[in-house]
Amino acid sequence: SGATITPWAQVNYSSSYFLSLWNVDCYASIASGGQVCNNGDKQKAYATVDLSLRYAPGDKKWYAEAYGTNVTGETYATFNRRNGNDFVTGYAFNAPAFYGVRAGVYF
């Protein structure tokens, strides 16, 4: 007896942010000869949720844990790059939902 089950939860929130170095909604473009607006340069606010559940027996010599990161599967852009023009933008995105099991031994 004396075994423990420990739940854990974490919510990460990020307000909206710009992805490129211009850091504005609109900017003057040499490539198009005018102003570029609404170009996907801003990431909307989002939240992610990470969870785990850890079991440790009474002697506390080991543990087993099930966990998940970004369990809601939230997708958000972490970076973008314009390759010499204002019309094609490449994006990098966060890791998808991820689940696993881990165990450890104390000695």
Coordinates of N, CA and C in Angstrom, one line a residue:
S1 N 0.8 -1.2 0.0 CA 0.0 0.0 0.0 C 0.9 1.2 0.0
G2 N 0.3 2.4 0.0 CA 1.0 3.6 -0.1 C 1.3 4.1 -1.5
A3 N 0.8 3.3 -2.5 CA 1.0 3.7 -3.9 C 0.4 5.1 -4.2
T4 N 1.0 5.8 -5.1 CA 0.4 7.1 -5.5 C 0.1 7.2 -7.0
I5 N -0.9 7.9 -7.3 CA -1.3 8.2 -8.7 C -1.3 9.7 -8.7
T6 N -0.4 10.3 -9.6 CA -0.3 11.8 -9.7 C -0.7 12.3 -11.0
P7 N -1.8 13.0 -11.1 CA -2.2 13.6 -12.4 C -1.5 14.9 -12.5
W8 N -1.3 15.3 -13.8 CA -0.6 16.6 -14.0 C -1.2 17.2 -15.3
A9 N -1.4 18.5 -15.3 CA -2.0 19.2 -16.5 C -1.3 20.5 -16.6
Q10 N -1.1 20.9 -17.9 CA -0.5 22.3 -18.2 C -1.2 22.8 -19.4
V11 N -1.6 24.1 -19.3 CA -2.1 24.8 -20.4 C -1.1 25.9 -20.8
N12 N -0.8 26.0 -22.0 CA 0.1 27.1 -22.5 C -0.7 27.9 -23.5
Y13 N -0.7 29.2 -23.2 CA -1.5 30.2 -24.0 C -0.5 31.2 -24.7
S14 N -0.7 31.4 -25.9 CA 0.0 32.5 -26.6 C -0.9 33.4 -27.3
S15 N -0.7 34.7 -27.1 CA -1.5 35.7 -27.8 C -1.0 35.8 -29.2
S16 N -1.7 36.5 -30.1 CA -1.3 36.6 -31.5 C 0.1 37.2 -31.6
Y17 N 0.8 36.8 -32.7 CA 2.1 37.4 -33.0 C 2.4 37.4 -34.5
F18 N 3.3 38.2 -34.8 CA 3.8 38.3 -36.2 C 4.9 37.2 -36.5
L19 N 4.9 36.7 -37.7 CA 5.9 35.6 -38.0 C 7.1 36.1 -38.7
S20 N 7.0 37.2 -39.4 CA 8.2 37.7 -40.1 C 8.9 38.9 -39.5
L21 N 10.0 39.3 -40.1 CA 10.8 40.4 -39.5 C 10.1 41.7 -39.7
W22 N 9.1 41.8 -40.5 CA 8.4 43.1 -40.7 C 7.6 43.5 -39.5
N23 N 7.0 42.5 -38.8 CA 6.3 42.7 -37.6 C 5.1 43.8 -37.7
V24 N 4.5 43.8 -38.8 CA 3.4 44.7 -39.1 C 2.3 44.0 -39.9
D25 N 1.1 44.6 -39.9 CA 0.0 44.0 -40.7 C 0.2 44.3 -42.2
C26 N 0.8 45.4 -42.6 CA 1.0 45.8 -43.9 C 2.4 46.4 -44.1
Y27 N 3.0 46.2 -45.3 CA 4.3 46.8 -45.5 C 4.5 47.1 -47.0
A28 N 5.4 48.0 -47.3 CA 5.6 48.4 -48.7 C 6.5 47.3 -49.4
S29 N 6.0 46.9 -50.5 CA 6.7 45.8 -51.2 C 7.4 46.3 -52.5
I30 N 8.7 46.0 -52.6 CA 9.4 46.3 -53.8 C 9.0 45.3 -54.9
A31 N 8.8 44.0 -54.6 CA 8.4 43.0 -55.6 C 7.1 43.3 -56.3
S32 N 6.1 43.8 -55.5 CA 4.8 44.1 -56.1 C 4.6 45.5 -56.4
G33 N 5.5 46.4 -56.0 CA 5.4 47.8 -56.3 C 4.3 48.5 -55.5
G34 N 3.8 47.9 -54.5 CA 2.8 48.5 -53.7 C 2.8 48.0 -52.2
Q35 N 1.7 48.2 -51.6 CA 1.6 47.8 -50.2 C 1.0 46.4 -50.1
V36 N 1.5 45.5 -49.3 CA 1.0 44.1 -49.1 C 0.4 44.1 -47.7
C37 N -0.9 43.6 -47.7 CA -1.7 43.5 -46.4 C -2.3 42.1 -46.4
N38 N -2.7 41.7 -45.2 CA -3.4 40.5 -45.0 C -2.7 39.3 -45.7
N39 N -1.5 39.2 -45.5 CA -0.7 38.2 -46.2 C -0.3 36.9 -45.4
G40 N -1.1 36.7 -44.3 CA -0.8 35.5 -43.5 C 0.4 35.6 -42.6
D41 N 0.8 36.9 -42.4 CA 2.0 37.1 -41.6 C 1.7 37.1 -40.1
K42 N 0.5 37.0 -39.7 CA 0.2 37.0 -38.2 C -0.5 35.7 -37.8
Q43 N 0.1 35.1 -36.7 CA -0.5 33.9 -36.1 C -1.5 34.3 -35.1
K44 N -2.7 33.7 -35.2 CA -3.8 34.0 -34.2 C -3.4 33.4 -32.9
A45 N -4.0 33.9 -31.8 CA -3.8 33.4 -30.5 C -4.2 31.9 -30.4
Y46 N -3.6 31.1 -29.6 CA -3.9 29.7 -29.4 C -3.5 29.2 -28.0
A47 N -4.0 28.0 -27.7 CA -3.6 27.4 -26.4 C -3.3 25.9 -26.7
T48 N -2.4 25.3 -26.0 CA -2.1 23.9 -26.0 C -2.3 23.3 -24.7
V49 N -2.5 22.0 -24.6 CA -2.8 21.3 -23.4 C -1.8 20.1 -23.3
D50 N -1.1 19.9 -22.2 CA -0.2 18.8 -22.0 C -0.8 18.1 -20.7
L51 N -0.8 16.7 -20.7 CA -1.3 16.0 -19.6 C -0.4 14.8 -19.3
S52 N -0.4 14.4 -18.0 CA 0.2 13.1 -17.7 C -0.4 12.5 -16.5
L53 N -0.2 11.2 -16.3 CA -0.7 10.5 -15.1 C 0.4 9.5 -14.7
R54 N 0.9 9.7 -13.5 CA 2.1 8.9 -13.0 C 1.6 8.0 -11.9
Y55 N 2.1 6.7 -12.0 CA 1.9 5.7 -10.9 C 3.2 5.4 -10.3
A56 N 3.2 5.4 -8.9 CA 4.4 5.0 -8.2 C 3.9 4.0 -7.1
P57 N 4.5 2.8 -6.9 CA 4.1 1.9 -5.9 C 4.6 2.4 -4.5
G58 N 4.1 1.8 -3.5 CA 4.4 2.2 -2.1 C 5.9 2.4 -1.8
D59 N 6.8 1.5 -2.4 CA 8.2 1.6 -2.0 C 8.9 2.8 -2.8
K60 N 8.2 3.4 -3.8 CA 8.7 4.5 -4.5 C 10.0 4.3 -5.2
K61 N 10.3 3.0 -5.6 CA 11.6 2.7 -6.2 C 11.5 2.8 -7.8
W62 N 10.3 2.9 -8.3 CA 10.1 3.1 -9.7 C 8.8 3.8 -10.0
Y63 N 8.6 4.2 -11.2 CA 7.3 4.8 -11.6 C 7.0 4.5 -13.1
A64 N 5.8 4.6 -13.4 CA 5.3 4.5 -14.8 C 4.4 5.7 -15.1
E65 N 4.5 6.2 -16.2 CA 3.7 7.4 -16.6 C 3.2 7.4 -18.0
A66 N 2.0 7.8 -18.2 CA 1.4 8.0 -19.5 C 1.3 9.5 -19.7
Y67 N 1.6 10.0 -20.9 CA 1.6 11.4 -21.1 C 1.1 11.8 -22.5
G68 N 0.8 13.0 -22.7 CA 0.4 13.5 -24.0 C 0.8 15.0 -24.0
T69 N 1.3 15.4 -25.1 CA 1.6 16.8 -25.4 C 0.7 17.3 -26.5
N70 N 0.3 18.6 -26.4 CA -0.6 19.2 -27.4 C -1.8 18.2 -27.7
V71 N -2.4 17.7 -26.6 CA -3.4 16.7 -26.7 C -4.7 17.1 -27.5
T72 N -4.9 18.4 -27.7 CA -6.0 18.9 -28.5 C -5.7 19.0 -30.0
G73 N -4.4 18.8 -30.3 CA -4.0 18.8 -31.7 C -3.9 20.2 -32.3
E74 N -3.7 21.2 -31.5 CA -3.7 22.6 -32.0 C -2.5 22.7 -33.0
T75 N -2.8 23.4 -34.1 CA -1.8 23.7 -35.1 C -1.6 25.2 -35.2
Y76 N -0.3 25.6 -35.2 CA 0.0 27.0 -35.3 C 1.4 27.1 -36.0
A77 N 1.5 28.2 -36.6 CA 2.7 28.5 -37.4 C 3.8 29.0 -36.4
T78 N 5.0 28.6 -36.6 CA 6.1 29.0 -35.7 C 7.1 29.9 -36.5
F79 N 7.0 29.9 -37.8 CA 7.9 30.7 -38.7 C 7.4 30.8 -40.1
N80 N 7.7 31.9 -40.8 CA 7.4 31.9 -42.2 C 8.6 32.6 -42.9
R81 N 8.6 32.4 -44.2 CA 9.7 33.0 -45.0 C 9.2 33.2 -46.4
R82 N 9.5 34.4 -46.9 CA 9.1 34.8 -48.3 C 10.4 34.6 -49.1
N83 N 10.3 33.8 -50.1 CA 11.5 33.5 -50.9 C 11.6 34.4 -52.1
G84 N 12.0 35.7 -51.9 CA 12.2 36.6 -52.9 C 11.0 37.2 -53.6
N85 N 9.8 36.9 -53.1 CA 8.6 37.6 -53.6 C 7.6 37.6 -52.4
D86 N 6.5 38.3 -52.7 CA 5.5 38.5 -51.6 C 4.3 37.6 -51.8
F87 N 4.4 36.7 -52.8 CA 3.2 35.9 -53.1 C 3.2 34.4 -52.7
V88 N 4.4 33.9 -52.4 CA 4.6 32.5 -52.0 C 5.3 32.5 -50.7
T89 N 4.6 32.0 -49.7 CA 5.2 32.0 -48.3 C 5.3 30.5 -47.8
G90 N 6.5 30.2 -47.4 CA 6.7 28.9 -46.7 C 6.6 29.0 -45.2
Y91 N 5.9 28.0 -44.6 CA 5.7 28.1 -43.2 C 6.3 26.9 -42.5
A92 N 6.6 27.0 -41.2 CA 7.0 25.9 -40.3 C 5.9 25.9 -39.2
F93 N 5.5 24.7 -38.9 CA 4.5 24.5 -37.9 C 4.9 23.7 -36.7
N94 N 4.2 23.8 -35.6 CA 4.5 23.1 -34.3 C 4.4 21.6 -34.5
A95 N 4.8 20.9 -33.5 CA 4.7 19.4 -33.5 C 3.2 19.1 -33.3
P96 N 2.7 18.0 -33.9 CA 1.3 17.5 -33.7 C 1.1 17.0 -32.3
A97 N -0.1 16.5 -32.0 CA -0.3 15.8 -30.7 C 0.6 14.6 -30.6
F98 N 1.1 14.4 -29.4 CA 2.1 13.3 -29.2 C 1.7 12.6 -27.9
Y99 N 1.7 11.3 -27.9 CA 1.4 10.5 -26.7 C 2.5 9.5 -26.5
G100 N 2.7 9.1 -25.2 CA 3.7 8.1 -24.9 C 3.6 7.6 -23.5
V101 N 4.5 6.6 -23.2 CA 4.6 6.0 -21.9 C 6.1 6.0 -21.5
R102 N 6.3 6.4 -20.3 CA 7.7 6.3 -19.8 C 7.8 5.7 -18.4
A103 N 8.9 5.2 -18.1 CA 9.1 4.6 -16.8 C 10.5 4.9 -16.3
G104 N 10.6 4.9 -15.0 CA 11.9 5.2 -14.4 C 12.2 4.4 -13.1
V105 N 13.4 4.2 -12.8 CA 13.8 3.5 -11.6 C 14.7 4.4 -10.7
Y106 N 14.4 4.5 -9.5 CA 15.3 5.2 -8.5 C 16.3 4.3 -7.9
F107 N 17.5 4.6 -7.9 CA 18.5 3.8 -7.2 C 19.6 4.6 -6.5

